[in-house]
XYZ file of C-alpha atoms in Angstrom:
490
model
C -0.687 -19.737 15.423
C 1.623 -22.200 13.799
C 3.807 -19.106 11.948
C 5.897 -17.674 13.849
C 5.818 -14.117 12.018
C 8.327 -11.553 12.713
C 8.602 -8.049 11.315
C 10.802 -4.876 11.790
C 10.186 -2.693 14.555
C 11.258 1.058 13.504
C 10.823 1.992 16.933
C 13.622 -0.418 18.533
C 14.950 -0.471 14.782
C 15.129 -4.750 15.128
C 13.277 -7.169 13.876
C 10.834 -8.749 16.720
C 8.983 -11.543 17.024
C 4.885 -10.297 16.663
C 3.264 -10.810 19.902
C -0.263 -9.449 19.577
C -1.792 -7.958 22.585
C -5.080 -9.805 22.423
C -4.582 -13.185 19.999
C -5.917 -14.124 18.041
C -7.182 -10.610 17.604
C -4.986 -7.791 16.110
C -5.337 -3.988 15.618
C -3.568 -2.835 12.755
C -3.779 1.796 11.513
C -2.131 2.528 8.360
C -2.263 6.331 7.532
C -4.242 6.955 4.533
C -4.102 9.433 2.092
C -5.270 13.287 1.647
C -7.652 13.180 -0.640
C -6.756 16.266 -3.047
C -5.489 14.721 -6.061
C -5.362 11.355 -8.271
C -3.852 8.929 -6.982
C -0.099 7.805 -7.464
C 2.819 5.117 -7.524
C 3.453 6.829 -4.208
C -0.194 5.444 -3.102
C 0.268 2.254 -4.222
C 3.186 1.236 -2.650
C 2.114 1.542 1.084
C -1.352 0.164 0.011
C 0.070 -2.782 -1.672
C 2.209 -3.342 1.573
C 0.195 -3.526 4.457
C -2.547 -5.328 1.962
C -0.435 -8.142 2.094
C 0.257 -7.897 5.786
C -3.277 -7.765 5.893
C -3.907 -10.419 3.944
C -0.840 -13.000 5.968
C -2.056 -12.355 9.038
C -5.360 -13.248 8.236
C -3.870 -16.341 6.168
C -1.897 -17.552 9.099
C -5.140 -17.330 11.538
C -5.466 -13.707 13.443
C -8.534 -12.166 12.916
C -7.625 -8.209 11.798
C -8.757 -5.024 12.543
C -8.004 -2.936 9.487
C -8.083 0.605 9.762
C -7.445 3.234 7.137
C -7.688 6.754 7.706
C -8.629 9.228 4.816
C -7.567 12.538 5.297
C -9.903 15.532 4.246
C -9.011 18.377 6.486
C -6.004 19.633 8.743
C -3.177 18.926 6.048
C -1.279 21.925 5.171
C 0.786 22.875 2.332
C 3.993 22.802 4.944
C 4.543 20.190 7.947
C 5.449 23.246 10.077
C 2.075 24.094 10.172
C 2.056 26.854 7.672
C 0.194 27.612 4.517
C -3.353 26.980 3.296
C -4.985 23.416 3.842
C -4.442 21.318 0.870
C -7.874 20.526 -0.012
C -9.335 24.062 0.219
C -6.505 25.157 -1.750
C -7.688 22.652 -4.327
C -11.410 23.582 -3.599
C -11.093 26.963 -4.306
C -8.749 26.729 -7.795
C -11.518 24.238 -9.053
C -14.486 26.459 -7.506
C -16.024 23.275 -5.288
C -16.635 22.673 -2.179
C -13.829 21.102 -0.142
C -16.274 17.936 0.545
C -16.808 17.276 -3.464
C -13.035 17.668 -3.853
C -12.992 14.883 -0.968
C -15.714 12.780 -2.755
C -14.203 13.055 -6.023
C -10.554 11.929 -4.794
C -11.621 9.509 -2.592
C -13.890 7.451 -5.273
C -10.693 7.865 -7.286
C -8.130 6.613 -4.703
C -10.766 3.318 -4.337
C -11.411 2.602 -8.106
C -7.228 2.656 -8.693
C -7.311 0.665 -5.224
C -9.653 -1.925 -6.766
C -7.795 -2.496 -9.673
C -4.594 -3.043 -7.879
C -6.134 -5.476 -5.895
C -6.201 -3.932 -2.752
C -8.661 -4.821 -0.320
C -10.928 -2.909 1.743
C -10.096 -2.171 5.075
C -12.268 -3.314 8.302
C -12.763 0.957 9.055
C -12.167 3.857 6.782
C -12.727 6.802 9.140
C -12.577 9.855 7.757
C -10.658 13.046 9.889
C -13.606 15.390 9.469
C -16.308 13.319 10.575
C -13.836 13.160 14.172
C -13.298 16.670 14.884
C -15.447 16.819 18.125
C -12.839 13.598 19.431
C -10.228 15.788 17.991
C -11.220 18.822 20.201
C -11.447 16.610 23.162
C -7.727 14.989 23.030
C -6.430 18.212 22.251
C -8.407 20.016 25.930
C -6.899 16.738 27.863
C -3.211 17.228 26.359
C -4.201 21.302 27.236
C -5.162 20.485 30.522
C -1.946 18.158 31.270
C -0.138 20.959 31.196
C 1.722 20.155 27.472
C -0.036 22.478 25.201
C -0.350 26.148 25.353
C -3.055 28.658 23.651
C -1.213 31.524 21.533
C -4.391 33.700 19.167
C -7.011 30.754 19.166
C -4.534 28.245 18.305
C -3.151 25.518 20.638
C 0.322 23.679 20.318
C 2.111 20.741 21.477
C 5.045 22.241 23.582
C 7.635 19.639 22.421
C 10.337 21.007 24.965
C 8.288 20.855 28.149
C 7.320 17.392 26.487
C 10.970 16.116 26.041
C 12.079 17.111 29.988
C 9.779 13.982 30.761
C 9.487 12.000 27.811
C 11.631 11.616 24.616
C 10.373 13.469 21.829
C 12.426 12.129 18.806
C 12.208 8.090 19.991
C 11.136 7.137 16.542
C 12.939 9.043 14.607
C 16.115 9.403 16.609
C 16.495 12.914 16.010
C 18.669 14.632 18.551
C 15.677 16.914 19.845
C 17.896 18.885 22.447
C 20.296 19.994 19.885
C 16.922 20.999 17.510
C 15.548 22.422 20.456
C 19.548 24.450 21.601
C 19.647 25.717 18.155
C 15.691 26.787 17.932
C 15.845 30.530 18.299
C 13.262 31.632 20.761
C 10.242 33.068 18.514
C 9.827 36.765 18.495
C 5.974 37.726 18.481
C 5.520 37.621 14.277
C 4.785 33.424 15.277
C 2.298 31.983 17.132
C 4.724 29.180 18.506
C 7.096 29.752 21.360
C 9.135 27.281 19.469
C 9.022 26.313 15.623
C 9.596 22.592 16.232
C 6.056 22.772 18.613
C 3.285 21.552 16.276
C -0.910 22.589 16.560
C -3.265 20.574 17.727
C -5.640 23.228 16.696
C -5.447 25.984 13.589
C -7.272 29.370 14.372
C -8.898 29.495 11.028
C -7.996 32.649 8.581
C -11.263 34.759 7.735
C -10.615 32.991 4.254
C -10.415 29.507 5.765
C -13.201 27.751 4.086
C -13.248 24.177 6.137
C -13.656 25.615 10.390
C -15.605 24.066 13.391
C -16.257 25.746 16.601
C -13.978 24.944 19.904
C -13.212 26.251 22.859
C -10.132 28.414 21.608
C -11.516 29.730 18.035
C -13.644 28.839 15.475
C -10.783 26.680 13.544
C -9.659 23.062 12.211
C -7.800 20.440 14.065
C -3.773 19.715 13.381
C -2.961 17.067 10.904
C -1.093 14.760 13.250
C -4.201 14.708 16.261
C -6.227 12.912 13.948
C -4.249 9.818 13.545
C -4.180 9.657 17.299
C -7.413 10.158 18.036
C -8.921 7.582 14.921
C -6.332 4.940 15.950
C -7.274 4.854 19.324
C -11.267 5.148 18.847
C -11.328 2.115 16.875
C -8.139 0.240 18.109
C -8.049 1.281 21.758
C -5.435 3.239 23.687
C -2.763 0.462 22.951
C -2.964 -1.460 19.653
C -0.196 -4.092 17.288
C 0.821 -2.146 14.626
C 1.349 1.217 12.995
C 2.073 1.421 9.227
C 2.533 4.483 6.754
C 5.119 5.827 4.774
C 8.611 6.200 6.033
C 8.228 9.837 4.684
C 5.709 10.060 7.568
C 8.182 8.786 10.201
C 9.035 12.345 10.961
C 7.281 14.473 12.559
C 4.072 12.887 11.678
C 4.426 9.577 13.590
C 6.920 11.289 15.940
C 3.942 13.443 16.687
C 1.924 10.838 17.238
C 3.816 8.980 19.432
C 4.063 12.507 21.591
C 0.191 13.103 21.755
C -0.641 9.428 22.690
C 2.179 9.116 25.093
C -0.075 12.760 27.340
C -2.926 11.424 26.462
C -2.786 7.924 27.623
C 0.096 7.802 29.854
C 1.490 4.917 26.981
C 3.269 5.120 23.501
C 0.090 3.086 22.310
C 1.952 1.277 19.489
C 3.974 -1.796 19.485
C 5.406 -2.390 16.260
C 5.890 0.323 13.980
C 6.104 -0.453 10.530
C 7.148 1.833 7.311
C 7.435 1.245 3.714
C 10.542 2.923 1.746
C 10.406 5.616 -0.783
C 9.772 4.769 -4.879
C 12.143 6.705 -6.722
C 11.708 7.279 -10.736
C 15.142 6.651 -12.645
C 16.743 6.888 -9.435
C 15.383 10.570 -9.041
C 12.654 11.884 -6.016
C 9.286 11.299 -7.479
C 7.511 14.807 -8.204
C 5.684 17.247 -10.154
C 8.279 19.960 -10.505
C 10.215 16.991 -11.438
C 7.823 16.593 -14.609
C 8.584 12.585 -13.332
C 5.283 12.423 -11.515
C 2.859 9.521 -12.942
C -0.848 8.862 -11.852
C -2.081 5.335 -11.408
C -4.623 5.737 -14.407
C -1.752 7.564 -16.804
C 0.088 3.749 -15.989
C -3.395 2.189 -16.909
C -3.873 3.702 -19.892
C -0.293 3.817 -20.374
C -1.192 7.931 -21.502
C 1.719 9.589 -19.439
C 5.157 10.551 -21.958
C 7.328 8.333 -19.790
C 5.474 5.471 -20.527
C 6.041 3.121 -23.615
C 2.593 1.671 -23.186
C -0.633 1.336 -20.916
C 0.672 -1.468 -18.231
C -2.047 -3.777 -16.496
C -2.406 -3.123 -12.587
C -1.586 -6.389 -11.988
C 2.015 -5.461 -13.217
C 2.435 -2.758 -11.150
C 1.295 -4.617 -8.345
C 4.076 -7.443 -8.736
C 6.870 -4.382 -9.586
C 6.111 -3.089 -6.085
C 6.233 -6.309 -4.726
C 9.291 -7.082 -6.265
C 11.507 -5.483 -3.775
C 11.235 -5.748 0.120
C 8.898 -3.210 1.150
C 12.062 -1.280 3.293
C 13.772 -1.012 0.458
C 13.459 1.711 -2.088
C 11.738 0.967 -5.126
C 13.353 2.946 -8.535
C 10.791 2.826 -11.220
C 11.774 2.578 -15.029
C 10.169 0.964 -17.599
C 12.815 -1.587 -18.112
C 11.803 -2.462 -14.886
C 8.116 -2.360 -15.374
C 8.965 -4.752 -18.725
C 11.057 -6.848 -16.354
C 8.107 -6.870 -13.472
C 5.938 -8.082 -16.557
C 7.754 -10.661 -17.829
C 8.662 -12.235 -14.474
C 5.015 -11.872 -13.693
C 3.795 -13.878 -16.927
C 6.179 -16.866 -16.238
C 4.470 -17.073 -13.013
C 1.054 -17.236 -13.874
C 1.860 -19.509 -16.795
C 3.289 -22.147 -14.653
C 0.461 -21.416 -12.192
C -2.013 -22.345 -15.046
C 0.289 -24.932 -16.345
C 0.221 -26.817 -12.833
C -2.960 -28.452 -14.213
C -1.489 -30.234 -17.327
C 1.537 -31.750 -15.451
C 0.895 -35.557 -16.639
C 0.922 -37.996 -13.255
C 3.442 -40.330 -12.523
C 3.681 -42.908 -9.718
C 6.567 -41.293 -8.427
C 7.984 -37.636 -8.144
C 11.970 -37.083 -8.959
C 11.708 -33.823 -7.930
C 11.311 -32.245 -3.891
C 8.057 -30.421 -3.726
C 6.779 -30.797 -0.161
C 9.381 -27.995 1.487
C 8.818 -25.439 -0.734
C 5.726 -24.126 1.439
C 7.243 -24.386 4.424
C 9.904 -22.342 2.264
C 7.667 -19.623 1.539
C 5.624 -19.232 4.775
C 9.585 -18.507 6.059
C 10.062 -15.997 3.331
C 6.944 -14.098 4.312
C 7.420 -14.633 8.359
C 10.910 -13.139 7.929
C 9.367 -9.512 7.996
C 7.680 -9.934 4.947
C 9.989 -11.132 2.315
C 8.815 -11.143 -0.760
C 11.797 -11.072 -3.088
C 12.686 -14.589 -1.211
C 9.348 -15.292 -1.786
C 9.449 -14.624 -5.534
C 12.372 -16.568 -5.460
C 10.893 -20.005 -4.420
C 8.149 -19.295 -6.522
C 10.307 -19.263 -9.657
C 11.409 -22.771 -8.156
C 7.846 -23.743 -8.396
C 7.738 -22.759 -12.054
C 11.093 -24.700 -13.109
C 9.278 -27.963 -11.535
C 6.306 -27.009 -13.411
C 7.994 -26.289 -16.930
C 10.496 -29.361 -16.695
C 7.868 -31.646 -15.530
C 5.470 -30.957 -18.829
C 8.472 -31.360 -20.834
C 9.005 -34.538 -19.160
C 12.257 -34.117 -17.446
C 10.947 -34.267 -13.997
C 7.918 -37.038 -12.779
C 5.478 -35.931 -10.081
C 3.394 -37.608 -8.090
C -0.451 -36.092 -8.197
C 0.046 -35.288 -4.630
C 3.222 -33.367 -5.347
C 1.259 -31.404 -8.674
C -2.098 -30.209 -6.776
C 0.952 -29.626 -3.830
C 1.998 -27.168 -6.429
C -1.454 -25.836 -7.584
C -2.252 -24.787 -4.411
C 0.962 -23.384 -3.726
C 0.804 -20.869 -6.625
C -2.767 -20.212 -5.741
C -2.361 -19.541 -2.162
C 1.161 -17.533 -2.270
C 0.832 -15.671 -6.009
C -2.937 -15.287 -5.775
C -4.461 -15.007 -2.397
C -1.298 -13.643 -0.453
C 0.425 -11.620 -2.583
C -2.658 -10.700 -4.676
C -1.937 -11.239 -8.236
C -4.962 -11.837 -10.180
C -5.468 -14.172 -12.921
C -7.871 -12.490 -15.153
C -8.351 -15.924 -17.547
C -10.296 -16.938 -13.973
C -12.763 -14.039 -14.377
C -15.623 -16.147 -15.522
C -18.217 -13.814 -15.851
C -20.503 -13.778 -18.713
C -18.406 -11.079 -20.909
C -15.475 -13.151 -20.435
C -16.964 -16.356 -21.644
C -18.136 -14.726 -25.130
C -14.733 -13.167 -25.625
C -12.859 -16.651 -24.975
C -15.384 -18.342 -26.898
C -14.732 -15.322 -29.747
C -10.858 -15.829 -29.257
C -11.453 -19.957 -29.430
C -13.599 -19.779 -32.892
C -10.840 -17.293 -34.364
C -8.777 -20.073 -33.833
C -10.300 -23.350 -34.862
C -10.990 -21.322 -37.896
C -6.949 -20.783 -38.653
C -6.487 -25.229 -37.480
C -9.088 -25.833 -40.388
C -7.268 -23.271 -42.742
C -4.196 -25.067 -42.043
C -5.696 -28.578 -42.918
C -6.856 -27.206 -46.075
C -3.295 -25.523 -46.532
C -4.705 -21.971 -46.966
C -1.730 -20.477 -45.081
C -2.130 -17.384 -45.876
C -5.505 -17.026 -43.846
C -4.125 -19.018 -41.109
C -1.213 -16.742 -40.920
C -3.755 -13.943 -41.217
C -5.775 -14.993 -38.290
C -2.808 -15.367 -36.304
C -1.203 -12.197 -37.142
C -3.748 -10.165 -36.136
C -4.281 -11.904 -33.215
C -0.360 -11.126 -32.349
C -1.060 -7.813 -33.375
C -3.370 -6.894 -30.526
C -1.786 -8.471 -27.992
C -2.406 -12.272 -28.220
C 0.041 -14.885 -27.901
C -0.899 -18.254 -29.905
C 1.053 -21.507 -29.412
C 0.556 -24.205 -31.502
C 0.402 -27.827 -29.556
C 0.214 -31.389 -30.287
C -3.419 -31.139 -29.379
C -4.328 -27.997 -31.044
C -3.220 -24.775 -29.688
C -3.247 -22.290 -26.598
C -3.653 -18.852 -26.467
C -3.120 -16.013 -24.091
C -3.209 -12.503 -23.533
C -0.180 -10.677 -23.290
């Protein structure tokens, strides 16, 4: 590999140098989501993140196994293993079956996905269609001597765990003061201790979603599955481990504890987690009556909103700031993301008309080696953004004529928005959509406006201003030129 990528390790809290275990292969899990409602900014953000990790390492030669869980069973309402299971809870308020509460949130989580540009991952395993492997890592963690069987259910016994191991290693939580200041359960609770976690859920006689074990008929823990679908796909020691840092604790913590009896090994080598998105610098939530589905940005429907924003938009206002920083949405900032955005493609499309010269006055060469940096050092994308914006000056001041390029130094350009705006960080230019709809409507938009250039020769202003009024109206932008006109979408 001729980058040299490095990225921050939350479990030695450094940035390290990625060494992949089998180059140029690499094994990358990113926890998914629980598929019981639409899909949010929330979703986006870690999707949009590893997407474009996805999407470098393939760039800079690895070949990448993606996987993605989606979870459909074993998520309660509370970490600490209490309360019903999300998605029966939403089954049985709708009256449907858990699975077409699955189907239903799942085909809505891809369809935002798709519009945000996100792409597939290589596996999408599902946590219900692993219970059986589920079952099994939780009788081998039983059998080690970590677990213990209280009514049917079994739990991870975190403080025989911690005399051996270190339970709290990614999180750096002091676990022996938890565990000194854990009262010792009186028989109302399953658990000897409340920071132990299940592996397995005795299910209720209400419990709609239950398989048959060993222990009880039931349904597996939430944080056994991501150990068990990592690993089945990945094997027992993989690259990299992405969610949520809201997940850092005790989900990944978790994790690390069930891999680390299972396979004698923490299994991981880089950890890597995206920061929160805040909402006028306010927790994102429903009580908070701040909470805003992806389509309600689409359509622009939610109260917050000024206006429906393209995906592509929200895609760049994520981007925007490093993903281990926290994101705070407003819609200045959205109008900000979208402006910033436009300039970008503009000089992307621009690149095309810069006239040649026989020799440049400007440096163009280094800003790709520029921008593979930006993106090596752990992903940096407001650096990124930053040299981009570089590109675009060049662009702009060479079309006005105050900078000469060389043709070398514009398609040097051309290919340097298309390969770091379009392919890496995924920012689609819909003018490029040449299908057949596409071609009628610029044809449509092109007629409109040779129409208003022959009004004008005849000086019947009032038409041409007519055409391009309404035009401006609905969201066009019309330039006049030296050669005609240009026209774009806002």
């Amino acid at each position: 590999m001729t980058q040299q990528l490095v990225i921050y390790n939350t479990l030695s809290r450094e940035k390290e140098i990625f060494k992949p275990l089998h180059a140029p292969h690499v094994g990358m899990y990113v926890c998914g989501p629980t598929v019981y409602g639409d899909p949010h900014l929330g979703h986006a953000r870690p999707a949009i993140t590893f997407d474009l990790l996805f999407r470098y390492l393939q760039h800079i030669g690895y070949k990448v196994r993606y996987v993605r869980n989606i979870t459909d069973v074993g998520h309660l309402e509370n970490d600490a293993d209490d309360g019903e299971d999300k998605i029966a809870k939403k089954a049985r308020i709708e009256e449907l079956e858990p699975m077409e509460v699955v189907q239903f949130y799942t085909n809505s989580y891809h369809s935002a996905m798709d519009k945000l540009n996100v792409l597939r991952p290589s596996i999408e395993p599902s946590a219900s269609a692993h219970v059986m492997e589920q079952i099994e890592m939780t009788q081998d963690i039983l059998d080690k001597g970590f677990a213990y069987e209280s009514n049917g259910s079994i739990y991870f016994d975190v403080e025989k765990y911690n005399q051996s191991h270190d339970y709290g290693i990614l999180s750096r939580r002091d676990i022996e003061e938890i565990l000194e200041n854990t009262r010792q359960l009186d028989g109302q609770d399953e658990k000897r201790k409340s920071i132990d976690f299940a592996l397995w859920k005795k299910a209720s006689p209400e419990h709609i979603m239950r398989w048959k074990s060993p222990w009880s008929e039931g349904f597996p823990g939430w944080h056994i599955e991501c150990s068990v679908m990592s690993t089945r796909y990945l094997g027992d020691e993989f690259d990299i481990h992405g969610g949520g840092l809201d997940l850092l604790f005790p989900h990944h913590e978790c994790e690390i504890a069930q891999n680390t009896v299972a396979y004698g090994k923490k299994s991981v080598h880089y950890w890597m987690h995206n920061n929160m998105i805040t909402v006028n610098g306010t927790k994102m939530g429903k009580s908070m009556g701040n909470f805003i589905n992806l389509d309600e940005f689409f359509d622009g429907s939610h109260p917050l909103l000024d206006k429906a924003y393209d995906p592509m938009t929200i895609r760049f206002f994520i981007l925007q700031s490093h993903y281990r920083s926290i994101v705070d949405f407003s819609t200045d900032a959205l109008h900000s993301a979208e402006i910033a955005m436009k300039r970008l493609m503009d000089a992307s499309r621009n690149s095309s008309k810069i006239p040649m010269s026989e020799s440049s006055t400007v440096e163009v060469k280094s800003l790709n080696k520029k921008c593979h940096d930006a993106l090596n050092d752990d992903l940096n994308t407001p650096i990124l953004i930053a040299h981009l914006f570089e590109a675009a000056r060049i662009v702009n001041s060479a079309i006005a004529g105050v900078e000469k390029l060389t043709q070398e130094d514009i398609t040097a350009l051309a290919d340097l928005f298309q390969t770091f705006l379009h392919d890496l960080m995924g920012i689609k230019d819909k003018s490029d959509l040449k299908d057949t709809n596409y071609e009628a409507f610029e044809k449509a938009v092109n007629m409109l406006l040779e129409m208003r250039q022959e009004a004008k020769q005849r000086k019947d202003w009032a038409t041409s201003d007519k055409i391009r009024d309404d035009l401006t109206k609905i969201g066009f932008t019309i330039k006049d030129t030296a050669e005609g006109f240009e026209w774009s979408l806002s």
